[in-house]
mmCIF file of C-alpha atoms in Angstrom:
data_model
loop_
_atom_site.group_PDB
_atom_site.id
_atom_site.type_symbol
_atom_site.label_atom_id
_atom_site.label_comp_id
_atom_site.label_asym_id
_atom_site.label_seq_id
_atom_site.Cartn_x
_atom_site.Cartn_y
_atom_site.Cartn_z
ATOM 1 C CA MET U 1 -0.012 -0.109 0.054
ATOM 2 C CA SER U 2 1.381 3.296 -1.084
ATOM 3 C CA GLU U 3 0.907 6.629 1.289
ATOM 4 C CA LEU U 4 0.866 9.253 -0.887
ATOM 5 C CA TYR U 5 0.576 11.969 1.949
ATOM 6 C CA PHE U 6 4.142 11.385 2.199
ATOM 7 C CA ASP U 7 4.980 12.684 -0.992
ATOM 8 C CA SER U 8 2.670 15.722 -1.194
ATOM 9 C CA SER U 9 0.401 17.279 1.179
ATOM 10 C CA TYR U 10 -1.294 19.133 -1.685
ATOM 11 C CA LEU U 11 -2.906 15.770 -3.383
ATOM 12 C CA THR U 12 -6.604 16.336 -3.221
ATOM 13 C CA SER U 13 -7.947 13.849 -5.214
ATOM 14 C CA TRP U 14 -6.718 10.295 -7.208
ATOM 15 C CA THR U 15 -8.003 7.191 -8.500
ATOM 16 C CA THR U 16 -6.727 3.848 -6.941
ATOM 17 C CA ALA U 17 -7.634 0.224 -6.704
ATOM 18 C CA LEU U 18 -9.950 -1.355 -3.937
ATOM 19 C CA GLU U 19 -7.798 -3.991 -2.369
ATOM 20 C CA GLU U 20 -10.421 -5.092 0.723
ATOM 21 C CA LYS U 21 -13.505 -4.299 2.043
ATOM 22 C CA PHE U 22 -15.119 -5.582 5.125
ATOM 23 C CA THR U 23 -17.433 -5.289 8.229
ATOM 24 C CA GLN U 24 -15.783 -5.606 11.826
ATOM 25 C CA ASP U 25 -17.794 -5.215 15.022
ATOM 26 C CA GLY U 26 -20.552 -3.440 13.090
ATOM 27 C CA GLN U 27 -18.142 -1.015 11.597
ATOM 28 C CA HIS U 28 -17.662 -0.648 7.522
ATOM 29 C CA TYR U 29 -13.793 -0.495 6.199
ATOM 30 C CA VAL U 30 -12.045 -0.514 2.748
ATOM 31 C CA VAL U 31 -8.353 -1.016 2.066
ATOM 32 C CA LEU U 32 -6.965 1.115 -0.576
ATOM 33 C CA LYS U 33 -3.842 0.222 -2.931
ATOM 34 C CA GLU U 34 -2.955 3.963 -2.521
ATOM 35 C CA THR U 35 -4.255 6.438 -0.217
ATOM 36 C CA ALA U 36 -3.681 10.108 0.710
ATOM 37 C CA PHE U 37 -5.967 9.933 3.832
ATOM 38 C CA TYR U 38 -3.670 10.767 6.538
ATOM 39 C CA PRO U 39 -4.677 8.379 9.683
ATOM 40 C CA HIS U 40 -4.790 9.466 13.225
ATOM 41 C CA GLY U 41 -0.841 9.822 14.721
ATOM 42 C CA GLY U 42 1.819 12.118 15.963
ATOM 43 C CA GLY U 43 -0.746 14.572 17.568
ATOM 44 C CA GLN U 44 -2.666 14.868 14.445
ATOM 45 C CA PRO U 45 -6.248 13.763 13.622
ATOM 46 C CA CYS U 46 -7.092 12.005 10.341
ATOM 47 C CA ASP U 47 -8.053 13.127 7.219
ATOM 48 C CA GLY U 48 -11.634 13.396 5.860
ATOM 49 C CA GLY U 49 -13.360 13.212 2.635
ATOM 50 C CA THR U 50 -15.195 10.595 0.256
ATOM 51 C CA ILE U 51 -14.029 7.373 -1.301
ATOM 52 C CA ASP U 52 -16.783 6.626 -4.567
ATOM 53 C CA GLY U 53 -18.863 9.428 -3.179
ATOM 54 C CA ILE U 54 -19.119 8.027 0.465
ATOM 55 C CA PRO U 55 -18.083 9.902 3.244
ATOM 56 C CA VAL U 56 -14.701 8.603 5.177
ATOM 57 C CA LEU U 57 -15.469 8.853 8.904
ATOM 58 C CA ASP U 58 -12.217 7.877 10.390
ATOM 59 C CA VAL U 59 -8.986 6.802 9.116
ATOM 60 C CA SER U 60 -6.511 4.454 11.377
ATOM 61 C CA ARG U 61 -3.396 2.668 10.965
ATOM 62 C CA VAL U 62 -3.871 -1.247 11.746
ATOM 63 C CA ASP U 63 -1.098 -3.715 11.330
ATOM 64 C CA GLY U 64 0.555 -1.631 9.052
ATOM 65 C CA ARG U 65 -2.228 -1.131 6.810
ATOM 66 C CA ILE U 66 -4.587 2.074 6.496
ATOM 67 C CA TRP U 67 -8.382 1.553 7.308
ATOM 68 C CA HIS U 68 -10.928 3.684 5.998
ATOM 69 C CA GLN U 69 -14.190 3.562 8.222
ATOM 70 C CA MET U 70 -17.371 4.339 5.863
ATOM 71 C CA PRO U 71 -21.137 4.482 6.667
ATOM 72 C CA SER U 72 -21.624 1.916 4.026
ATOM 73 C CA LEU U 73 -19.270 -0.304 1.863
ATOM 74 C CA PRO U 74 -18.973 0.542 -1.878
ATOM 75 C CA GLU U 75 -20.753 -1.819 -4.169
ATOM 76 C CA GLN U 76 -17.698 -2.728 -6.246
ATOM 77 C CA GLU U 77 -15.556 -5.501 -5.668
ATOM 78 C CA PRO U 78 -11.723 -5.591 -4.877
ATOM 79 C CA GLY U 79 -9.776 -4.932 -7.871
ATOM 80 C CA ALA U 80 -12.032 -2.234 -9.189
ATOM 81 C CA GLU U 81 -11.080 1.515 -9.679
ATOM 82 C CA LEU U 82 -12.547 4.162 -6.764
ATOM 83 C CA TYR U 83 -12.160 7.809 -7.234
ATOM 84 C CA CYS U 84 -11.113 9.524 -3.875
ATOM 85 C CA GLU U 85 -11.145 12.996 -2.555
ATOM 86 C CA ILE U 86 -9.770 14.472 0.233
ATOM 87 C CA ASP U 87 -11.639 17.160 2.186
ATOM 88 C CA TRP U 88 -9.506 20.081 1.580
ATOM 89 C CA GLN U 89 -10.424 22.635 4.054
ATOM 90 C CA ARG U 90 -10.045 19.943 7.107
ATOM 91 C CA ARG U 91 -6.291 18.906 5.344
ATOM 92 C CA PHE U 92 -4.998 22.336 4.747
ATOM 93 C CA ASP U 93 -6.158 23.454 8.662
ATOM 94 C CA HIS U 94 -4.224 20.264 9.980
ATOM 95 C CA MET U 95 -1.465 21.348 7.763
ATOM 96 C CA GLN U 96 -1.088 24.824 9.152
ATOM 97 C CA GLN U 97 -1.508 23.461 12.851
ATOM 98 C CA HIS U 98 1.019 21.085 12.510
ATOM 99 C CA SER U 99 3.399 23.090 10.656
ATOM 100 C CA GLY U 100 2.593 25.948 13.388
ATOM 101 C CA GLN U 101 3.667 23.672 16.151
ATOM 102 C CA HIS U 102 6.821 22.595 14.755
ATOM 103 C CA LEU U 103 7.759 26.232 14.249
ATOM 104 C CA LEU U 104 6.529 27.325 17.605
ATOM 105 C CA SER U 105 8.260 24.197 19.460
ATOM 106 C CA ALA U 106 11.600 25.352 17.702
ATOM 107 C CA THR U 107 10.946 29.071 19.065
ATOM 108 C CA CYS U 108 10.222 27.716 22.379
ATOM 109 C CA LEU U 109 13.517 25.909 22.270
ATOM 110 C CA GLU U 110 15.462 29.193 20.949
ATOM 111 C CA VAL U 111 13.659 31.767 23.041
ATOM 112 C CA LEU U 112 13.097 30.003 26.414
ATOM 113 C CA ASN U 113 15.498 27.006 26.003
ATOM 114 C CA ALA U 114 12.219 24.716 26.917
ATOM 115 C CA PRO U 115 11.622 21.544 24.826
ATOM 116 C CA THR U 116 8.290 20.761 23.763
ATOM 117 C CA LEU U 117 7.065 17.546 25.767
ATOM 118 C CA SER U 118 3.599 16.928 24.276
ATOM 119 C CA PHE U 119 1.242 18.300 21.319
ATOM 120 C CA HIS U 120 -2.248 18.200 20.776
ATOM 121 C CA LEU U 121 -4.153 19.166 17.737
ATOM 122 C CA GLY U 122 -7.990 19.807 18.902
ATOM 123 C CA GLU U 123 -11.020 21.096 16.736
ATOM 124 C CA GLN U 124 -10.782 24.596 18.130
ATOM 125 C CA GLU U 125 -7.224 25.250 19.582
ATOM 126 C CA CYS U 126 -4.302 23.573 19.670
ATOM 127 C CA THR U 127 -1.463 23.107 22.669
ATOM 128 C CA ILE U 128 1.953 22.190 23.484
ATOM 129 C CA ASP U 129 3.659 21.343 26.868
ATOM 130 C CA ILE U 130 6.942 22.719 27.201
ATOM 131 C CA ASP U 131 9.454 21.904 29.859
ATOM 132 C CA ILE U 132 9.676 25.099 31.624
ATOM 133 C CA ALA U 133 8.007 25.568 35.167
ATOM 134 C CA ASP U 134 6.794 29.249 34.680
ATOM 135 C CA LEU U 135 6.212 31.599 32.043
ATOM 136 C CA GLU U 136 5.569 35.297 32.342
ATOM 137 C CA PRO U 137 3.231 37.037 30.176
ATOM 138 C CA ALA U 138 6.222 39.200 28.723
ATOM 139 C CA ARG U 139 8.204 36.068 27.551
ATOM 140 C CA LEU U 140 5.326 34.608 26.138
ATOM 141 C CA GLN U 141 4.634 37.642 23.967
ATOM 142 C CA ALA U 142 8.241 37.342 23.032
ATOM 143 C CA VAL U 143 7.710 33.783 21.792
ATOM 144 C CA GLU U 144 5.001 34.980 19.825
ATOM 145 C CA ARG U 145 6.812 37.628 17.900
ATOM 146 C CA GLN U 146 9.870 35.652 17.403
ATOM 147 C CA VAL U 147 7.498 32.766 15.908
ATOM 148 C CA ASN U 148 5.593 35.177 13.491
ATOM 149 C CA THR U 149 9.150 36.648 12.489
ATOM 150 C CA TYR U 150 10.022 33.237 10.928
ATOM 151 C CA VAL U 151 6.524 32.883 9.476
ATOM 152 C CA TYR U 152 6.880 36.345 7.480
ATOM 153 C CA ARG U 153 10.047 35.294 6.397
ATOM 154 C CA ASN U 154 8.307 32.674 4.467
ATOM 155 C CA LEU U 155 11.099 29.760 5.129
ATOM 156 C CA PRO U 156 10.844 26.732 2.624
ATOM 157 C CA ILE U 157 9.537 23.585 4.633
ATOM 158 C CA ARG U 158 10.799 20.443 2.901
ATOM 159 C CA ALA U 159 9.339 16.627 3.833
ATOM 160 C CA TYR U 160 11.797 13.658 2.817
ATOM 161 C CA SER U 161 13.133 10.584 3.727
ATOM 162 C CA VAL U 162 16.882 10.014 4.643
ATOM 163 C CA ASP U 163 18.937 6.588 5.689
ATOM 164 C CA GLU U 164 20.734 6.091 8.784
ATOM 165 C CA ALA U 165 23.971 7.313 7.495
ATOM 166 C CA GLN U 166 22.331 10.857 6.293
ATOM 167 C CA LEU U 167 20.408 10.807 9.556
ATOM 168 C CA ALA U 168 23.441 10.949 11.588
ATOM 169 C CA THR U 169 24.681 14.236 9.829
ATOM 170 C CA MET U 170 21.464 15.984 11.135
ATOM 171 C CA THR U 171 20.722 17.427 14.571
ATOM 172 C CA LEU U 172 17.278 16.418 15.483
ATOM 173 C CA VAL U 173 14.915 17.628 17.878
ATOM 174 C CA LYS U 174 14.618 14.308 19.232
ATOM 175 C CA PRO U 175 15.692 10.718 18.066
ATOM 176 C CA PRO U 176 12.956 9.054 16.024
ATOM 177 C CA SER U 177 11.221 6.036 17.548
ATOM 178 C CA VAL U 178 11.590 4.064 14.386
ATOM 179 C CA THR U 179 14.583 2.724 12.248
ATOM 180 C CA GLY U 180 15.343 2.103 8.518
ATOM 181 C CA ARG U 181 14.346 5.208 6.297
ATOM 182 C CA ILE U 182 13.211 7.981 8.377
ATOM 183 C CA ARG U 183 10.780 10.672 7.163
ATOM 184 C CA ILE U 184 11.917 14.297 7.906
ATOM 185 C CA VAL U 185 10.641 17.539 8.110
ATOM 186 C CA GLU U 186 12.643 20.424 7.821
ATOM 187 C CA ILE U 187 12.343 24.205 8.236
ATOM 188 C CA GLU U 188 15.107 25.888 6.619
ATOM 189 C CA GLY U 189 17.691 27.199 8.928
ATOM 190 C CA ILE U 190 15.198 26.312 11.576
ATOM 191 C CA GLU U 191 15.018 22.783 12.550
ATOM 192 C CA TYR U 192 15.065 18.994 11.677
ATOM 193 C CA ASN U 193 12.073 16.798 13.222
ATOM 194 C CA ALA U 194 11.405 13.235 12.292
ATOM 195 C CA CYS U 195 7.761 13.333 11.349
ATOM 196 C CA GLY U 196 5.102 11.643 9.311
ATOM 197 C CA GLY U 197 2.344 14.269 9.339
ATOM 198 C CA THR U 198 1.289 16.594 6.942
ATOM 199 C CA HIS U 199 2.583 20.027 6.403
ATOM 200 C CA VAL U 200 2.667 23.397 4.441
ATOM 201 C CA SER U 201 5.107 24.198 1.913
ATOM 202 C CA ARG U 202 6.552 27.591 3.158
ATOM 203 C CA THR U 203 6.231 29.257 6.518
ATOM 204 C CA GLY U 204 4.156 31.996 5.107
ATOM 205 C CA GLU U 205 1.360 29.746 4.437
ATOM 206 C CA LEU U 206 0.731 29.717 8.253
ATOM 207 C CA GLY U 207 -0.594 33.236 7.922
ATOM 208 C CA MET U 208 -0.310 33.945 11.463
ATOM 209 C CA ILE U 209 0.304 32.249 14.885
ATOM 210 C CA LYS U 210 -1.264 33.450 17.864
ATOM 211 C CA LEU U 211 -0.517 32.538 21.588
ATOM 212 C CA TYR U 212 -3.676 32.924 23.853
ATOM 213 C CA LYS U 213 -2.550 31.665 27.178
ATOM 214 C CA ALA U 214 -0.164 30.036 28.867
ATOM 215 C CA GLU U 215 -1.130 27.624 32.379
ATOM 216 C CA LYS U 216 0.703 25.333 34.315
ATOM 217 C CA ASN U 217 0.081 21.850 33.719
ATOM 218 C CA LYS U 218 1.889 18.920 35.720
ATOM 219 C CA GLY U 219 4.890 21.043 36.578
ATOM 220 C CA HIS U 220 5.159 22.324 33.070
ATOM 221 C CA MET U 221 3.582 24.914 31.267
ATOM 222 C CA ARG U 222 1.086 24.546 28.733
ATOM 223 C CA ILE U 223 0.570 27.068 25.800
ATOM 224 C CA TYR U 224 -2.676 27.484 23.765
ATOM 225 C CA PHE U 225 -2.249 28.438 20.273
ATOM 226 C CA ARG U 226 -3.888 28.747 16.620
ATOM 227 C CA CYS U 227 -2.597 29.080 13.467
ATOM 228 C CA GLY U 228 -3.711 30.524 9.897
ATOM 229 C CA TRP U 229 -7.351 30.434 9.300
ATOM 230 C CA ARG U 230 -8.345 29.601 12.751
ATOM 231 C CA VAL U 231 -6.829 33.064 13.857
ATOM 232 C CA LEU U 232 -8.371 34.989 11.399
ATOM 233 C CA ASP U 233 -11.866 33.185 12.300
ATOM 234 C CA ASP U 234 -11.282 33.791 15.742
ATOM 235 C CA TYR U 235 -10.311 37.729 15.101
ATOM 236 C CA THR U 236 -13.747 37.901 13.211
ATOM 237 C CA GLU U 237 -15.505 36.371 16.203
ATOM 238 C CA SER U 238 -13.738 38.598 18.457
ATOM 239 C CA LEU U 239 -14.438 41.847 16.032
ATOM 240 C CA ALA U 240 -18.084 40.993 16.117
ATOM 241 C CA ILE U 241 -18.296 40.658 19.803
ATOM 242 C CA ASN U 242 -16.469 43.959 20.188
ATOM 243 C CA ASP U 243 -18.631 45.840 17.747
ATOM 244 C CA ALA U 244 -21.625 44.629 19.643
ATOM 245 C CA MET U 245 -20.429 45.773 23.049
ATOM 246 C CA ALA U 246 -19.222 49.198 21.687
ATOM 247 C CA ALA U 247 -22.592 49.630 20.124
ATOM 248 C CA ARG U 248 -24.594 48.384 23.395
ATOM 249 C CA PHE U 249 -22.410 51.244 25.363
ATOM 250 C CA ASN U 250 -22.276 53.487 22.886
ATOM 251 C CA THR U 251 -18.700 53.872 22.738
ATOM 252 C CA GLY U 252 -15.607 53.247 20.832
ATOM 253 C CA ARG U 253 -13.825 49.767 21.165
ATOM 254 C CA LYS U 254 -10.837 51.055 22.880
ATOM 255 C CA ASP U 255 -13.357 52.625 25.275
ATOM 256 C CA ILE U 256 -15.257 49.398 26.336
ATOM 257 C CA ILE U 257 -13.421 48.358 29.407
ATOM 258 C CA ALA U 258 -13.663 51.825 30.818
ATOM 259 C CA ARG U 259 -17.434 52.044 30.016
ATOM 260 C CA PHE U 260 -17.970 48.283 31.224
ATOM 261 C CA ASP U 261 -16.358 49.047 34.514
ATOM 262 C CA LYS U 262 -18.742 52.077 34.890
ATOM 263 C CA TRP U 263 -21.684 50.011 34.102
ATOM 264 C CA THR U 264 -20.633 47.475 36.553
ATOM 265 C CA GLU U 265 -20.278 49.989 39.235
ATOM 266 C CA GLU U 266 -23.807 51.114 38.596
ATOM 267 C CA GLN U 267 -25.191 47.742 38.706
ATOM 268 C CA ARG U 268 -23.235 47.145 42.189
ATOM 269 C CA GLN U 269 -25.124 50.348 43.426
ATOM 270 C CA GLN U 270 -28.567 49.555 42.011
ATOM 271 C CA ARG U 271 -28.161 45.882 43.368
ATOM 272 C CA ASP U 272 -27.290 47.303 46.732
ATOM 273 C CA GLU U 273 -30.280 49.800 46.436
ATOM 274 C CA LEU U 274 -32.716 46.683 45.695
ATOM 275 C CA GLU U 275 -31.302 44.782 48.667
ATOM 276 C CA ARG U 276 -32.086 47.613 51.178
ATOM 277 C CA LEU U 277 -35.668 47.977 49.580
ATOM 278 C CA ARG U 278 -35.931 44.459 49.794
ATOM 279 C CA ARG U 279 -34.944 44.424 53.556
ATOM 280 C CA GLU U 280 -37.677 47.105 54.414
ATOM 281 C CA ASN U 281 -40.114 45.070 52.391
ATOM 282 C CA ASP U 282 -39.437 42.108 54.269
ATOM 283 C CA GLU U 283 -39.720 43.968 57.618
ATOM 284 C CA PHE U 284 -43.074 45.509 56.539
ATOM 285 C CA VAL U 285 -44.427 42.011 55.635
ATOM 286 C CA MET U 286 -43.222 40.538 58.756
ATOM 287 C CA GLN U 287 -44.931 43.192 60.985
ATOM 288 C CA GLN U 288 -48.190 42.909 58.945
ATOM 289 C CA LEU U 289 -48.027 38.890 59.263
ATOM 290 C CA LEU U 290 -47.243 39.420 63.159
ATOM 291 C CA SER U 291 -50.320 41.443 63.373
ATOM 292 C CA GLN U 292 -52.295 38.695 62.102
ATOM 293 C CA VAL U 293 -51.078 35.768 64.490
ATOM 294 C CA VAL U 294 -53.871 33.497 65.279
ATOM 295 C CA THR U 295 -53.552 32.541 68.948
ATOM 296 C CA GLY U 296 -55.389 30.352 71.387
ATOM 297 C CA THR U 297 -55.017 27.339 69.333
ATOM 298 C CA ALA U 298 -52.601 24.414 69.485
ATOM 299 C CA TYR U 299 -49.737 26.798 68.425
ATOM 300 C CA SER U 300 -49.587 30.483 67.878
ATOM 301 C CA LEU U 301 -49.938 30.392 63.922
ATOM 302 C CA VAL U 302 -49.186 32.475 61.106
ATOM 303 C CA GLN U 303 -50.660 31.526 57.930
ATOM 304 C CA TYR U 304 -50.752 33.478 54.538
ATOM 305 C CA GLU U 305 -50.936 32.871 50.728
ATOM 306 C CA TRP U 306 -49.440 35.320 48.110
ATOM 307 C CA VAL U 307 -50.452 35.157 44.424
ATOM 308 C CA SER U 308 -46.987 35.221 43.357
ATOM 309 C CA ARG U 309 -43.686 34.673 45.780
ATOM 310 C CA SER U 310 -40.730 32.673 45.250
ATOM 311 C CA LEU U 311 -40.038 29.829 47.512
ATOM 312 C CA GLN U 312 -36.454 31.950 48.155
ATOM 313 C CA ASP U 313 -38.795 34.789 49.118
ATOM 314 C CA ILE U 314 -41.035 32.573 51.402
ATOM 315 C CA GLN U 315 -38.063 30.919 53.426
ATOM 316 C CA ARG U 316 -36.486 34.416 53.982
ATOM 317 C CA ILE U 317 -39.710 35.802 55.385
ATOM 318 C CA ALA U 318 -40.207 32.753 57.576
ATOM 319 C CA ASN U 319 -36.639 32.906 58.807
ATOM 320 C CA LEU U 320 -37.533 36.433 59.918
ATOM 321 C CA LEU U 321 -40.778 35.630 61.473
ATOM 322 C CA MET U 322 -39.048 32.572 63.643
ATOM 323 C CA GLU U 323 -36.514 35.401 65.249
ATOM 324 C CA GLN U 324 -39.681 37.096 66.682
ATOM 325 C CA GLY U 325 -40.907 34.575 69.100
ATOM 326 C CA ASP U 326 -42.186 31.146 69.463
ATOM 327 C CA MET U 327 -44.822 30.352 66.687
ATOM 328 C CA VAL U 328 -45.591 28.079 63.951
ATOM 329 C CA ILE U 329 -45.604 29.625 60.151
ATOM 330 C CA LEU U 330 -47.476 28.277 57.315
ATOM 331 C CA LEU U 331 -46.566 30.542 54.103
ATOM 332 C CA SER U 332 -47.751 29.532 50.418
ATOM 333 C CA SER U 333 -47.293 30.851 46.876
ATOM 334 C CA ALA U 334 -50.213 30.498 44.495
ATOM 335 C CA ASP U 335 -48.389 30.937 41.245
ATOM 336 C CA GLU U 336 -45.554 29.054 42.322
ATOM 337 C CA ARG U 337 -47.566 26.098 43.980
ATOM 338 C CA LYS U 338 -45.138 25.922 47.003
ATOM 339 C CA VAL U 339 -45.469 26.039 50.527
ATOM 340 C CA VAL U 340 -43.157 26.422 53.613
ATOM 341 C CA LEU U 341 -43.884 25.120 56.942
ATOM 342 C CA ALA U 342 -41.746 26.613 59.995
ATOM 343 C CA GLN U 343 -41.587 26.827 63.486
ATOM 344 C CA GLN U 344 -39.750 28.183 66.741
ATOM 345 C CA GLY U 345 -40.212 27.036 69.842
ATOM 346 C CA GLN U 346 -42.397 23.899 69.377
ATOM 347 C CA PRO U 347 -40.390 20.920 70.024
ATOM 348 C CA ASP U 348 -43.315 18.841 69.526
ATOM 349 C CA LEU U 349 -43.787 19.779 66.100
ATOM 350 C CA LYS U 350 -41.341 18.194 63.275
ATOM 351 C CA CYS U 351 -41.870 20.072 60.384
ATOM 352 C CA GLY U 352 -40.130 17.671 58.170
ATOM 353 C CA ALA U 353 -42.013 14.700 59.872
ATOM 354 C CA PHE U 354 -45.216 16.565 59.173
ATOM 355 C CA PHE U 355 -44.638 16.767 55.662
ATOM 356 C CA LYS U 356 -43.392 13.100 54.963
ATOM 357 C CA GLU U 357 -46.680 12.030 56.955
ATOM 358 C CA TYR U 358 -49.186 14.068 55.028
ATOM 359 C CA LEU U 359 -47.897 15.574 51.754
ATOM 360 C CA ALA U 360 -48.542 12.326 49.673
ATOM 361 C CA SER U 361 -52.237 12.387 50.241
ATOM 362 C CA PHE U 362 -52.270 15.682 48.538
ATOM 363 C CA GLY U 363 -50.251 15.099 45.870
ATOM 364 C CA GLY U 364 -47.150 17.165 47.239
ATOM 365 C CA LYS U 365 -43.661 16.503 46.971
ATOM 366 C CA GLY U 366 -40.709 17.820 49.482
ATOM 367 C CA GLY U 367 -39.188 17.608 52.802
ATOM 368 C CA GLY U 368 -37.039 19.277 55.333
ATOM 369 C CA ASN U 369 -35.950 19.268 58.941
ATOM 370 C CA ASP U 370 -37.747 19.904 62.214
ATOM 371 C CA ARG U 371 -37.709 23.709 61.926
ATOM 372 C CA MET U 372 -38.620 24.175 58.407
ATOM 373 C CA ALA U 373 -39.764 22.088 55.315
ATOM 374 C CA GLN U 374 -40.941 23.057 52.081
ATOM 375 C CA ALA U 375 -43.077 21.421 49.271
ATOM 376 C CA GLY U 376 -44.433 21.930 45.891
ATOM 377 C CA PHE U 377 -47.831 20.722 44.075
ATOM 378 C CA GLU U 378 -48.925 20.154 40.687
ATOM 379 C CA SER U 379 -52.069 22.267 40.911
ATOM 380 C CA LEU U 380 -53.093 25.166 42.770
ATOM 381 C CA GLU U 381 -56.360 23.072 44.044
ATOM 382 C CA GLN U 382 -53.633 20.317 45.648
ATOM 383 C CA LEU U 383 -51.996 23.066 47.396
ATOM 384 C CA ARG U 384 -54.916 24.866 49.153
ATOM 385 C CA GLU U 385 -55.921 21.333 50.144
ATOM 386 C CA PHE U 386 -53.118 20.598 51.945
ATOM 387 C CA VAL U 387 -52.765 24.135 53.312
ATOM 388 C CA GLN U 388 -56.470 24.124 54.623
ATOM 389 C CA PHE U 389 -55.688 20.439 56.129
ATOM 390 C CA ALA U 390 -52.540 21.816 57.695
ATOM 391 C CA GLN U 391 -54.186 24.535 59.283
ATOM 392 C CA GLY U 392 -56.848 22.324 60.876
ATOM 393 C CA GLN U 393 -54.149 19.998 62.544
ATOM 394 C CA LEU U 394 -52.070 23.275 63.449
ATOM 395 C CA ARG U 395 -55.301 24.687 65.336
ATOM 396 C CA GLY U 396 -55.526 21.461 67.110
ATOM 397 C CA GLU U 397 -58.470 19.990 65.438
ATOM 398 C CA GLY U 398 -56.153 16.972 64.849
ATOM 399 C CA LYS U 399 -52.754 17.977 66.803
ATOM 400 C CA ALA U 400 -49.724 16.426 64.879
#
């Protein structure tokens, strides 16, 4: 089997013979006499595209052969000619990111004396882990400027194979893990690297390399970066966000941060004022409810239903009431179909146990502890039936 991507990363279509087609573990695969589909490996994802018009879902190397996974098998039998086509947008993106990684790793070694430990090419962003304990923003920026200097110099990038004698004359980034003829990717004047991936032919094709951040990872530093079209796409998206923010704040891009800081302070002041008004309102509501306490029954009972109050509001007011003395509190919200039962100074009333015993009979669900419990109902009718029943129990008509 011939691997055409070794000879040229720019080959996008070809015709070749079908060697084998088969199904394994419910998945369909074909093996071709010649393939330009790059399989997973070296930190680079596989290519996509079509074979005989059928999408290629995955490409992997198994026992020295390249398996092309497809949603269905071609109708042709082994020996037939099939037309194959690479998804060029995906291929070129991988070429940019992989070549960019080589150049970035070489620059990190030059500027920081930090070799690369690992590389990941993701769908959105790429990372390299470098052997350095810390990396200040100024040094990261120095790496970014230097690596883009190499991009703009438009240096040739060549891929070729060498034997062991030729290999001995080269200074490689790291020794290859295989023997025999070794494929070398050379960035002229920068580095030699043993690599089987797909690459651009000149550094200028990288367009730009943008370093987004560096963070600690297991004692080393991880650098997040993007190359080429990904940088342009990200810039376009960021620019749209900036323009939207500028329009929202009626200001220029450079003044967005200052305007946002001012807006944040205004929001904080408004929240403080709302909190003050809420506390005043809660105090007023509490006093109104205290004036309606029903005494002379099994418990001193406060009961009230609001048309619309959140469960959080009800719980907060119940807590305020409990601070005023010994009583039982039964509060509910019609819109929310929620009820809260709370007590202060009534050791014989366990709110959670009360709910556990009676809720199910009224279609309610909830629970709590001895001092406070809450529940919800599917309908307002169920809620009111339960509240009416609970009132009777708490007034001594069937003391809990």
